[in-house]
PDB file of C-alpha atoms in Angstrom:
ATOM      1  CA  MET A  17      -1.740   3.240  17.126  1.00 30.00           C
ATOM      2  CA  ARG A  18      -3.808   2.255  14.334  1.00 30.00           C
ATOM      3  CA  GLY A  19      -2.486   3.276  10.660  1.00 37.00           C
ATOM      4  CA  ARG A  20       0.090   0.512   9.911  1.00 42.00           C
ATOM      5  CA  LEU A  21      -1.336  -2.603  10.829  1.00 38.00           C
ATOM      6  CA  GLU A  22      -5.791  -1.849  10.848  1.00 38.00           C
ATOM      7  CA  LEU A  23      -4.768   0.472   6.750  1.00 50.00           C
ATOM      8  CA  ARG A  24      -3.531  -2.957   6.109  1.00 50.00           C
ATOM      9  CA  LEU A  25      -7.023  -4.847   7.242  1.00 42.00           C
ATOM     10  CA  VAL A  26      -9.430  -1.748   5.933  1.00 44.00           C
ATOM     11  CA  ALA A  27      -7.616  -1.093   3.141  1.00 52.00           C
ATOM     12  CA  LEU A  28      -7.906  -5.033   2.411  1.00 55.00           C
ATOM     13  CA  LEU A  29     -11.786  -5.747   3.206  1.00 45.00           C
ATOM     14  CA  ALA A  30     -12.248  -2.225   0.950  1.00 53.00           C
ATOM     15  CA  ALA A  31     -11.265  -3.710  -1.743  1.00 48.00           C
ATOM     16  CA  LEU A  32     -12.809  -6.943  -1.733  1.00 50.00           C
ATOM     17  CA  LEU A  33     -16.790  -4.429  -0.684  1.00 45.00           C
ATOM     18  CA  VAL A  34     -15.911  -2.848  -3.481  1.00 49.00           C
ATOM     19  CA  ALA A  35     -15.665  -6.146  -5.741  1.00 47.00           C
ATOM     20  CA  ALA A  36     -18.241  -7.688  -4.198  1.00 45.00           C
ATOM     21  CA  CYS A  37     -20.510  -4.661  -5.498  1.00 45.00           C
ATOM     22  CA  GLY A  38     -19.193  -4.148  -8.339  1.00 43.00           C
ATOM     23  CA  GLY A  39     -18.133  -1.121  -8.271  1.00 42.00           C
ATOM     24  CA  GLY A  40     -14.653  -2.332  -8.840  1.00 41.00           C
ATOM     25  CA  GLU A  41     -14.132   0.228 -11.850  1.00 38.00           C
ATOM     26  CA  ARG A  42     -11.279   2.748 -12.246  1.00 40.00           C
ATOM     27  CA  VAL A  43     -11.830   5.718 -12.355  1.00 39.00           C
ATOM     28  CA  GLU A  44      -8.656   8.762 -12.955  1.00 39.00           C
ATOM     29  CA  THR A  45     -10.672  11.534 -11.849  1.00 43.00           C
ATOM     30  CA  GLY A  46     -13.625  13.978 -10.048  1.00 42.00           C
ATOM     31  CA  LYS A  47     -15.141  15.530 -13.711  1.00 42.00           C
ATOM     32  CA  ASP A  48     -13.691  18.737 -11.419  1.00 44.00           C
ATOM     33  CA  ALA A  49     -10.375  17.940 -10.844  1.00 46.00           C
ATOM     34  CA  ALA A  50      -8.416  19.766 -13.006  1.00 44.00           C
ATOM     35  CA  VAL A  51      -7.291  22.490 -10.927  1.00 44.00           C
ATOM     36  CA  THR A  52      -5.928  26.080 -13.109  1.00 49.00           C
ATOM     37  CA  ALA A  53      -4.886  28.439  -9.913  1.00 62.00           C
ATOM     38  CA  GLY A  54      -4.101  25.706  -7.106  1.00 84.00           C
ATOM     39  CA  PRO A  55      -5.786  24.639  -4.611  1.00 96.00           C
ATOM     40  CA  ARG A  56      -5.746  26.044  -1.088  1.00 97.00           C
ATOM     41  CA  ARG A  57      -7.427  23.928   1.033  1.00 98.00           C
ATOM     42  CA  ILE A  58      -6.626  20.629   0.554  1.00 98.00           C
ATOM     43  CA  ILE A  59      -8.406  17.120   2.263  1.00 98.00           C
ATOM     44  CA  SER A  60      -6.082  13.946   1.531  1.00 97.00           C
ATOM     45  CA  LEU A  61      -8.155  10.818   2.639  1.00 96.00           C
ATOM     46  CA  SER A  62      -5.498   7.821   1.736  1.00 94.00           C
ATOM     47  CA  PRO A  63      -1.838   7.405   3.279  1.00 94.00           C
ATOM     48  CA  SER A  64      -0.949   7.010   0.086  1.00 95.00           C
ATOM     49  CA  THR A  65      -1.706  10.000  -1.323  1.00 96.00           C
ATOM     50  CA  THR A  66      -0.975  11.546   1.697  1.00 97.00           C
ATOM     51  CA  GLU A  67       2.615  10.928   0.702  1.00 97.00           C
ATOM     52  CA  VAL A  68       1.914  12.215  -3.107  1.00 98.00           C
ATOM     53  CA  LEU A  69       1.326  14.851  -2.474  1.00 98.00           C
ATOM     54  CA  TYR A  70       4.523  15.503   0.860  1.00 98.00           C
ATOM     55  CA  GLY A  71       6.506  14.720  -2.207  1.00 98.00           C
ATOM     56  CA  VAL A  72       5.383  16.374  -4.452  1.00 98.00           C
ATOM     57  CA  GLY A  73       5.910  19.471  -2.078  1.00 98.00           C
ATOM     58  CA  ALA A  74       2.471  20.250  -2.038  1.00 98.00           C
ATOM     59  CA  PHE A  75       1.884  19.329   1.338  1.00 98.00           C
ATOM     60  CA  ASP A  76       1.846  22.123   2.888  1.00 97.00           C
ATOM     61  CA  ARG A  77      -2.010  23.139   1.690  1.00 98.00           C
ATOM     62  CA  VAL A  78      -3.185  19.669   3.333  1.00 98.00           C
ATOM     63  CA  VAL A  79      -5.251  20.822   6.053  1.00 98.00           C
ATOM     64  CA  ALA A  80      -6.685  17.426   7.585  1.00 98.00           C
ATOM     65  CA  VAL A  81      -5.656  14.064   6.553  1.00 97.00           C
ATOM     66  CA  THR A  82      -8.048   9.948   7.428  1.00 95.00           C
ATOM     67  CA  GLU A  83      -7.126   8.384  11.211  1.00 92.00           C
ATOM     68  CA  TYR A  84      -4.798   5.819   9.269  1.00 90.00           C
ATOM     69  CA  ASP A  85      -1.729   8.328   8.319  1.00 93.00           C
ATOM     70  CA  GLU A  86       1.683   8.527   9.496  1.00 91.00           C
ATOM     71  CA  TYR A  87       3.843   9.813   7.057  1.00 93.00           C
ATOM     72  CA  PRO A  88       4.940  12.787   6.797  1.00 95.00           C
ATOM     73  CA  PRO A  89       4.667  12.988  10.943  1.00 95.00           C
ATOM     74  CA  GLU A  90       3.771  16.447  10.834  1.00 96.00           C
ATOM     75  CA  VAL A  91       0.139  14.369  10.141  1.00 96.00           C
ATOM     76  CA  SER A  92       0.066  14.225  13.863  1.00 95.00           C
ATOM     77  CA  ARG A  93      -0.750  17.503  14.132  1.00 96.00           C
ATOM     78  CA  LEU A  94      -3.674  18.171  10.777  1.00 98.00           C
ATOM     79  CA  PRO A  95      -7.158  17.023  11.651  1.00 97.00           C
ATOM     80  CA  LYS A  96      -8.332  13.486  11.113  1.00 97.00           C
ATOM     81  CA  VAL A  97     -11.929  13.099   8.921  1.00 96.00           C
ATOM     82  CA  GLY A  98     -11.455   9.920   9.685  1.00 90.00           C
ATOM     83  CA  GLY A  99     -11.013   6.836   8.055  1.00 81.00           C
ATOM     84  CA  TRP A 100     -12.083   5.137   4.646  1.00 73.00           C
ATOM     85  CA  SER A 101     -15.935   3.774   5.864  1.00 73.00           C
ATOM     86  CA  ASN A 102     -16.587   6.286   8.345  1.00 85.00           C
ATOM     87  CA  THR A 103     -15.168   9.492   6.739  1.00 92.00           C
ATOM     88  CA  ASN A 104     -16.944  12.314   8.718  1.00 94.00           C
ATOM     89  CA  LEU A 105     -18.381  14.238   6.040  1.00 95.00           C
ATOM     90  CA  GLU A 106     -19.790  16.995   7.898  1.00 95.00           C
ATOM     91  CA  GLN A 107     -16.387  17.788   9.444  1.00 97.00           C
ATOM     92  CA  ILE A 108     -15.011  17.678   5.485  1.00 97.00           C
ATOM     93  CA  ALA A 109     -17.458  20.232   4.760  1.00 96.00           C
ATOM     94  CA  THR A 110     -16.226  22.343   6.929  1.00 97.00           C
ATOM     95  CA  LEU A 111     -12.992  22.690   6.683  1.00 97.00           C
ATOM     96  CA  LYS A 112     -14.208  24.498   3.762  1.00 97.00           C
ATOM     97  CA  PRO A 113     -11.084  22.058   1.390  1.00 97.00           C
ATOM     98  CA  ASP A 114     -10.864  23.262  -2.217  1.00 96.00           C
ATOM     99  CA  LEU A 115      -9.963  19.818  -3.439  1.00 98.00           C
ATOM    100  CA  VAL A 116     -10.028  16.155  -1.962  1.00 97.00           C
ATOM    101  CA  VAL A 117      -7.734  13.463  -2.644  1.00 97.00           C
ATOM    102  CA  LEU A 118      -9.079   9.944  -3.076  1.00 95.00           C
ATOM    103  CA  THR A 119      -8.533   6.043  -4.531  1.00 93.00           C
ATOM    104  CA  GLU A 120     -10.223   4.488  -6.738  1.00 91.00           C
ATOM    105  CA  SER A 121     -11.343   2.054  -3.963  1.00 87.00           C
ATOM    106  CA  GLN A 122     -12.656   5.101  -2.158  1.00 88.00           C
ATOM    107  CA  ALA A 123     -15.289   6.214  -4.337  1.00 89.00           C
ATOM    108  CA  PRO A 124     -17.210   4.107  -5.186  1.00 88.00           C
ATOM    109  CA  LEU A 125     -18.003   4.816  -1.171  1.00 87.00           C
ATOM    110  CA  ILE A 126     -17.713   8.503  -0.834  1.00 91.00           C
ATOM    111  CA  LYS A 127     -17.400   9.951  -4.062  1.00 91.00           C
ATOM    112  CA  ASP A 128     -20.283  11.080  -4.895  1.00 92.00           C
ATOM    113  CA  LYS A 129     -21.230  11.950  -1.703  1.00 93.00           C
ATOM    114  CA  LEU A 130     -18.407  14.394  -2.101  1.00 94.00           C
ATOM    115  CA  GLU A 131     -19.760  16.053  -5.375  1.00 92.00           C
ATOM    116  CA  SER A 132     -23.042  16.284  -3.625  1.00 94.00           C
ATOM    117  CA  LEU A 133     -21.484  18.820  -1.382  1.00 94.00           C
ATOM    118  CA  GLY A 134     -20.400  20.970  -4.539  1.00 94.00           C
ATOM    119  CA  LEU A 135     -16.369  19.986  -3.666  1.00 95.00           C
ATOM    120  CA  ARG A 136     -13.616  19.768  -6.440  1.00 96.00           C
ATOM    121  CA  ILE A 137     -12.057  16.173  -6.795  1.00 96.00           C
ATOM    122  CA  LEU A 138      -8.725  14.500  -7.954  1.00 97.00           C
ATOM    123  CA  VAL A 139      -9.419  10.091  -7.524  1.00 96.00           C
ATOM    124  CA  VAL A 140      -6.307   8.350  -8.504  1.00 96.00           C
ATOM    125  CA  ASN A 141      -6.153   5.193  -8.720  1.00 94.00           C
ATOM    126  CA  SER A 142      -4.024   2.514  -7.170  1.00 92.00           C
ATOM    127  CA  TYR A 143      -3.952  -1.063  -7.065  1.00 91.00           C
ATOM    128  CA  THR A 144      -0.536  -1.339  -9.972  1.00 95.00           C
ATOM    129  CA  VAL A 145       2.560   0.044  -9.433  1.00 97.00           C
ATOM    130  CA  ALA A 146       1.672   2.050 -13.170  1.00 97.00           C
ATOM    131  CA  ASP A 147      -1.399   3.499 -10.996  1.00 96.00           C
ATOM    132  CA  ALA A 148       0.771   4.581  -8.128  1.00 97.00           C
ATOM    133  CA  LEU A 149       3.935   6.066 -10.466  1.00 98.00           C
ATOM    134  CA  ALA A 150       0.771   8.152 -12.527  1.00 98.00           C
ATOM    135  CA  SER A 151      -0.653   9.121  -9.196  1.00 98.00           C
ATOM    136  CA  ILE A 152       1.450  11.637  -8.547  1.00 98.00           C
ATOM    137  CA  THR A 153       1.519  13.159 -12.248  1.00 98.00           C
ATOM    138  CA  GLN A 154      -1.633  13.480 -11.442  1.00 98.00           C
ATOM    139  CA  ILE A 155      -1.685  15.003  -8.098  1.00 98.00           C
ATOM    140  CA  GLY A 156       1.113  17.340  -9.114  1.00 98.00           C
ATOM    141  CA  ALA A 157      -1.011  18.823 -12.103  1.00 97.00           C
ATOM    142  CA  ALA A 158      -4.223  19.126  -9.508  1.00 97.00           C
ATOM    143  CA  THR A 159      -2.290  20.934  -6.972  1.00 97.00           C
ATOM    144  CA  GLY A 160       0.317  23.284  -9.689  1.00 97.00           C
ATOM    145  CA  GLN A 161       3.263  21.127  -8.472  1.00 97.00           C
ATOM    146  CA  ASP A 162       4.002  19.389 -12.403  1.00 97.00           C
ATOM    147  CA  ALA A 163       8.349  20.365 -12.166  1.00 98.00           C
ATOM    148  CA  GLU A 164       8.313  18.783  -8.592  1.00 98.00           C
ATOM    149  CA  ALA A 165       5.601  15.757  -9.823  1.00 98.00           C
ATOM    150  CA  ARG A 166       8.238  15.424 -12.234  1.00 98.00           C
ATOM    151  CA  ARG A 167      11.410  15.066 -10.274  1.00 98.00           C
ATOM    152  CA  LEU A 168       9.359  12.734  -7.914  1.00 98.00           C
ATOM    153  CA  LEU A 169       9.085  10.703 -10.255  1.00 98.00           C
ATOM    154  CA  ASP A 170      12.176  10.586 -12.425  1.00 98.00           C
ATOM    155  CA  GLU A 171      13.122   9.905  -8.573  1.00 98.00           C
ATOM    156  CA  THR A 172      11.077   6.832  -8.618  1.00 98.00           C
ATOM    157  CA  ARG A 173      11.376   5.639 -12.008  1.00 98.00           C
ATOM    158  CA  ALA A 174      15.104   4.649 -11.502  1.00 98.00           C
ATOM    159  CA  ARG A 175      14.681   3.093  -8.269  1.00 97.00           C
ATOM    160  CA  LEU A 176      13.108   0.456  -9.476  1.00 98.00           C
ATOM    161  CA  ASP A 177      14.496   0.365 -12.919  1.00 98.00           C
ATOM    162  CA  GLU A 178      17.883  -0.509 -10.299  1.00 97.00           C
ATOM    163  CA  VAL A 179      16.780  -2.984  -8.441  1.00 97.00           C
ATOM    164  CA  ARG A 180      15.177  -5.013 -11.198  1.00 97.00           C
ATOM    165  CA  ALA A 181      17.938  -4.807 -12.852  1.00 97.00           C
ATOM    166  CA  ARG A 182      19.786  -5.388  -9.778  1.00 96.00           C
ATOM    167  CA  THR A 183      17.145  -8.977  -9.613  1.00 97.00           C
ATOM    168  CA  LYS A 184      16.716  -9.498 -13.264  1.00 93.00           C
ATOM    169  CA  ASP A 185      19.441 -12.415 -13.654  1.00 95.00           C
ATOM    170  CA  LEU A 186      19.033 -14.181 -10.035  1.00 96.00           C
ATOM    171  CA  LYS A 187      16.981 -16.943  -9.515  1.00 96.00           C
ATOM    172  CA  ARG A 188      13.923 -16.381  -8.994  1.00 97.00           C
ATOM    173  CA  PRO A 189      12.041 -18.092  -6.053  1.00 98.00           C
ATOM    174  CA  ARG A 190       9.073 -18.848  -5.499  1.00 98.00           C
ATOM    175  CA  VAL A 191       7.490 -16.139  -2.503  1.00 98.00           C
ATOM    176  CA  LEU A 192       3.398 -16.214  -1.068  1.00 98.00           C
ATOM    177  CA  CYS A 193       2.624 -12.987   0.313  1.00 97.00           C
ATOM    178  CA  VAL A 194       0.107 -12.424   2.996  1.00 96.00           C
ATOM    179  CA  VAL A 195      -1.830  -9.795   3.608  1.00 93.00           C
ATOM    180  CA  ASP A 196      -4.105 -10.917   6.493  1.00 92.00           C
ATOM    181  CA  ARG A 197      -4.951 -13.866   8.258  1.00 93.00           C
ATOM    182  CA  VAL A 198      -6.657 -14.322  11.696  1.00 92.00           C
ATOM    183  CA  PRO A 199      -4.231 -13.156  14.273  1.00 91.00           C
ATOM    184  CA  GLY A 200      -2.066 -16.717  16.175  1.00 92.00           C
ATOM    185  CA  THR A 201      -3.313 -19.019  13.538  1.00 94.00           C
ATOM    186  CA  LEU A 202      -3.868 -19.351   9.298  1.00 96.00           C
ATOM    187  CA  ARG A 203      -7.178 -19.360   9.279  1.00 95.00           C
ATOM    188  CA  GLY A 204      -8.721 -16.814   6.615  1.00 94.00           C
ATOM    189  CA  LEU A 205      -6.037 -16.403   4.611  1.00 96.00           C
ATOM    190  CA  TYR A 206      -5.400 -13.359   2.043  1.00 96.00           C
ATOM    191  CA  THR A 207      -2.235 -13.464  -0.273  1.00 96.00           C
ATOM    192  CA  ALA A 208      -0.718 -10.137  -2.531  1.00 94.00           C
ATOM    193  CA  THR A 209      -2.625 -11.596  -6.169  1.00 95.00           C
ATOM    194  CA  GLU A 210      -1.356 -10.693 -10.157  1.00 93.00           C
ATOM    195  CA  GLY A 211      -3.436  -7.275 -10.305  1.00 91.00           C
ATOM    196  CA  SER A 212      -1.744  -6.436  -7.221  1.00 93.00           C
ATOM    197  CA  PHE A 213       1.107  -3.858  -6.951  1.00 95.00           C
ATOM    198  CA  ILE A 214       2.791  -5.545  -4.081  1.00 95.00           C
ATOM    199  CA  ASP A 215       2.726  -8.484  -6.232  1.00 96.00           C
ATOM    200  CA  GLU A 216       4.614  -6.504  -8.734  1.00 97.00           C
ATOM    201  CA  LEU A 217       7.184  -5.482  -6.419  1.00 97.00           C
ATOM    202  CA  ILE A 218       7.869  -8.723  -5.772  1.00 97.00           C
ATOM    203  CA  GLU A 219       8.420  -9.800  -9.560  1.00 97.00           C
ATOM    204  CA  ILE A 220      10.447  -6.260  -9.442  1.00 97.00           C
ATOM    205  CA  ALA A 221      12.283  -7.219  -6.485  1.00 97.00           C
ATOM    206  CA  GLY A 222      13.693 -11.145  -8.367  1.00 98.00           C
ATOM    207  CA  GLY A 223      11.160 -13.221  -7.102  1.00 98.00           C
ATOM    208  CA  ASP A 224       8.396 -15.320  -9.102  1.00 98.00           C
ATOM    209  CA  SER A 225       4.967 -14.562  -6.864  1.00 97.00           C
ATOM    210  CA  ILE A 226       2.545 -17.576  -7.041  1.00 97.00           C
ATOM    211  CA  ALA A 227       0.092 -16.750  -5.114  1.00 96.00           C
ATOM    212  CA  PRO A 228      -3.268 -17.895  -7.184  1.00 94.00           C
ATOM    213  CA  PRO A 229      -5.277 -15.238  -8.946  1.00 92.00           C
ATOM    214  CA  ALA A 230      -7.771 -13.216  -8.161  1.00 90.00           C
ATOM    215  CA  ALA A 231     -10.430 -10.422  -9.481  1.00 85.00           C
ATOM    216  CA  THR A 232      -9.559  -7.534  -6.960  1.00 84.00           C
ATOM    217  CA  GLY A 233      -5.385  -8.080  -6.747  1.00 89.00           C
ATOM    218  CA  PHE A 234      -6.375  -9.485  -3.049  1.00 91.00           C
ATOM    219  CA  GLY A 235      -7.251 -13.576  -2.287  1.00 94.00           C
ATOM    220  CA  GLN A 236      -8.374 -15.990  -0.021  1.00 95.00           C
ATOM    221  CA  ILE A 237      -6.713 -19.144  -0.237  1.00 96.00           C
ATOM    222  CA  ASN A 238      -6.641 -21.653   3.029  1.00 96.00           C
ATOM    223  CA  LYS A 239      -3.619 -23.735   4.336  1.00 95.00           C
ATOM    224  CA  GLU A 240      -4.203 -26.519   2.367  1.00 97.00           C
ATOM    225  CA  ALA A 241      -3.726 -24.823  -0.834  1.00 97.00           C
ATOM    226  CA  VAL A 242      -0.284 -23.266   0.471  1.00 98.00           C
ATOM    227  CA  ALA A 243       1.076 -26.542   1.656  1.00 98.00           C
ATOM    228  CA  THR A 244       0.119 -28.181  -2.647  1.00 98.00           C
ATOM    229  CA  LEU A 245       1.411 -24.791  -3.730  1.00 98.00           C
ATOM    230  CA  ASP A 246       4.914 -25.157  -1.021  1.00 98.00           C
ATOM    231  CA  PRO A 247       6.569 -21.599  -1.270  1.00 98.00           C
ATOM    232  CA  ASP A 248      10.064 -20.680  -1.029  1.00 98.00           C
ATOM    233  CA  ILE A 249       9.477 -17.726   1.366  1.00 98.00           C
ATOM    234  CA  ILE A 250       6.498 -16.579   2.590  1.00 98.00           C
ATOM    235  CA  ILE A 251       6.521 -12.642   3.320  1.00 96.00           C
ATOM    236  CA  ASP A 252       4.139 -12.694   6.608  1.00 95.00           C
ATOM    237  CA  MET A 253       1.936  -9.145   6.193  1.00 91.00           C
ATOM    238  CA  ALA A 254      -0.562  -9.588   8.446  1.00 85.00           C
ATOM    239  CA  MET A 255      -1.275  -7.350  11.185  1.00 69.00           C
ATOM    240  CA  GLY A 256      -1.404 -10.203  13.771  1.00 57.00           C
ATOM    241  CA  GLY A 257       1.916  -9.927  14.462  1.00 46.00           C
ATOM    242  CA  ALA A 258       1.281  -6.317  16.175  1.00 46.00           C
ATOM    243  CA  LYS A 259       3.831  -6.260  19.737  1.00 49.00           C
ATOM    244  CA  ASP A 260       1.664  -3.135  20.835  1.00 49.00           C
ATOM    245  CA  THR A 261      -1.521  -4.809  20.585  1.00 51.00           C
ATOM    246  CA  LYS A 262      -3.284  -7.712  22.646  1.00 52.00           C
ATOM    247  CA  LEU A 263      -3.193  -9.786  19.099  1.00 56.00           C
ATOM    248  CA  ALA A 264       0.494  -9.889  20.377  1.00 69.00           C
ATOM    249  CA  GLU A 265       1.784 -12.857  18.601  1.00 83.00           C
ATOM    250  CA  ASP A 266       5.472 -14.754  16.878  1.00 90.00           C
ATOM    251  CA  PRO A 267       4.395 -15.185  12.872  1.00 90.00           C
ATOM    252  CA  VAL A 268       7.118 -17.649  12.308  1.00 94.00           C
ATOM    253  CA  GLU A 269       5.911 -20.140  15.408  1.00 94.00           C
ATOM    254  CA  VAL A 270       2.282 -19.305  14.234  1.00 95.00           C
ATOM    255  CA  TRP A 271       3.808 -20.826  10.574  1.00 97.00           C
ATOM    256  CA  ARG A 272       5.220 -24.044  12.258  1.00 96.00           C
ATOM    257  CA  GLU A 273       1.943 -25.251  11.991  1.00 96.00           C
ATOM    258  CA  LEU A 274       3.054 -26.044   8.230  1.00 98.00           C
ATOM    259  CA  SER A 275       6.378 -27.391   9.342  1.00 97.00           C
ATOM    260  CA  GLN A 276       6.759 -29.237   6.357  1.00 97.00           C
ATOM    261  CA  LEU A 277       6.626 -25.918   4.021  1.00 98.00           C
ATOM    262  CA  LYS A 278      10.078 -24.945   1.988  1.00 98.00           C
ATOM    263  CA  ALA A 279      10.017 -21.679   3.513  1.00 98.00           C
ATOM    264  CA  VAL A 280       9.340 -23.416   7.084  1.00 98.00           C
ATOM    265  CA  ARG A 281      12.416 -25.824   7.286  1.00 97.00           C
ATOM    266  CA  GLY A 282      14.537 -22.991   5.758  1.00 97.00           C
ATOM    267  CA  GLY A 283      13.765 -20.317   7.819  1.00 97.00           C
ATOM    268  CA  ARG A 284      12.748 -18.283   4.422  1.00 98.00           C
ATOM    269  CA  VAL A 285       9.231 -16.871   7.103  1.00 97.00           C
ATOM    270  CA  HIS A 286       9.763 -13.206   7.056  1.00 96.00           C
ATOM    271  CA  PRO A 287       7.481 -10.598   9.150  1.00 93.00           C
ATOM    272  CA  LEU A 288       7.448  -7.588   7.647  1.00 90.00           C
ATOM    273  CA  ARG A 289       5.190  -4.392   9.500  1.00 81.00           C
ATOM    274  CA  ASP A 290       6.791  -2.078   7.175  1.00 75.00           C
ATOM    275  CA  ALA A 291       4.337   0.745   6.382  1.00 67.00           C
ATOM    276  CA  SER A 292       5.705   2.153   3.201  1.00 63.00           C
ATOM    277  CA  VAL A 293       5.395  -1.507   1.563  1.00 71.00           C
ATOM    278  CA  ILE A 294       1.533  -1.244   1.965  1.00 79.00           C
ATOM    279  CA  HIS A 295       1.557   2.136   0.468  1.00 87.00           C
ATOM    280  CA  PRO A 296       0.673   2.836  -3.252  1.00 93.00           C
ATOM    281  CA  SER A 297       2.645   5.696  -3.572  1.00 96.00           C
ATOM    282  CA  GLN A 298       6.736   6.999  -4.857  1.00 97.00           C
ATOM    283  CA  PHE A 299       7.208   4.980  -1.867  1.00 96.00           C
ATOM    284  CA  VAL A 300       7.089   1.274  -4.020  1.00 96.00           C
ATOM    285  CA  ALA A 301      10.125   1.866  -4.649  1.00 96.00           C
ATOM    286  CA  ASP A 302      11.400   1.727  -0.975  1.00 94.00           C
ATOM    287  CA  ALA A 303       8.926  -1.181  -1.075  1.00 94.00           C
ATOM    288  CA  ALA A 304      10.861  -3.052  -4.114  1.00 96.00           C
ATOM    289  CA  ARG A 305      14.186  -2.672  -2.373  1.00 95.00           C
ATOM    290  CA  LYS A 306      12.358  -4.306   0.670  1.00 95.00           C
ATOM    291  CA  PHE A 307      11.522  -7.375  -0.859  1.00 96.00           C
ATOM    292  CA  ALA A 308      14.348  -7.426  -2.349  1.00 97.00           C
ATOM    293  CA  GLU A 309      16.555  -7.454   0.895  1.00 96.00           C
ATOM    294  CA  LEU A 310      14.226 -10.004   1.589  1.00 96.00           C
ATOM    295  CA  ILE A 311      14.426 -12.395  -1.753  1.00 97.00           C
ATOM    296  CA  HIS A 312      17.805 -11.850  -1.781  1.00 97.00           C
ATOM    297  CA  PRO A 313      19.803 -10.793   0.792  1.00 95.00           C
ATOM    298  CA  ASP A 314      22.977 -12.335  -0.139  1.00 92.00           C
ATOM    299  CA  THR A 315      22.716  -9.653  -3.395  1.00 90.00           C
ATOM    300  CA  PHE A 316      21.842  -6.856  -0.770  1.00 85.00           C
ATOM    301  CA  LYS A 317      23.171  -8.037   2.907  1.00 73.00           C
ATOM    302  CA  GLY A 318      25.422  -4.611   4.040  1.00 60.00           C
ATOM    303  CA  GLU A 319      24.401  -2.145   2.176  1.00 65.00           C
ATOM    304  CA  ALA A 320      23.021   0.923   3.156  1.00 49.00           C
ATOM    305  CA  LYS A 321      19.404   2.193   2.184  1.00 49.00           C
ATOM    306  CA  LYS A 322      19.796   4.841  -0.446  1.00 43.00           C
TER     307      LYS A 322
END
């Protein structure tokens, strides 16, 4: 089962590749994205856009997704058109979609190729929480599901506001979120930094995100720099923690290499393998709640999720 862990690494590397190639500008929509009658055959090229399509009630028109999609469960029955770097253009053309939805970090790699096939496309931004919320409106408009999109947007905003309101007066521990590293080690560390929706969600959840700034919203850092930062809490989202792979590890044990850290000494290294926290869709509200439970367990302890 590749999606939950591999997507984390692929998305990170794709974002860094785009930035390195100078293609990181955000694209609002493809030139033909406005749909008047509503598309009947939709292909989604990102798990986050698939989630939004489901949330606005357009999933019944989705005819293909990527190999990384896991939500909703019905995606298992749909054709897969590859991933971020190996999208099968021939298969996409064969499926004859009247709308292809993708994110801006994919756009420099495939947007021109899709347009050369004469396909109508919609490109949505996905770096920030605002981008995630805007994608709900854009996808709702492109699929003729405006009312459903407004409902989903209002619900998502309300849930984010609830978490923000409950944590705004709490003490803000210093949080470092690690999104990737070499399995079993503290080498090749990448963190969520300012400019990423993960960084924003930590702030909404009542934490002080302390990762050094990086151009793409994800930055590399060495363990010596982590020691200097000395976070109160470490959220470890690295793929090396997967129990169903040959790279299985105990993330908490891995961090004992830096036993002097406050987070390690205080037992506040939190492995997190929940796919919902890495997709900029309506599930940013679930992610904010999950982060808040980790950062402020006493406030949310014993509560049923809403």
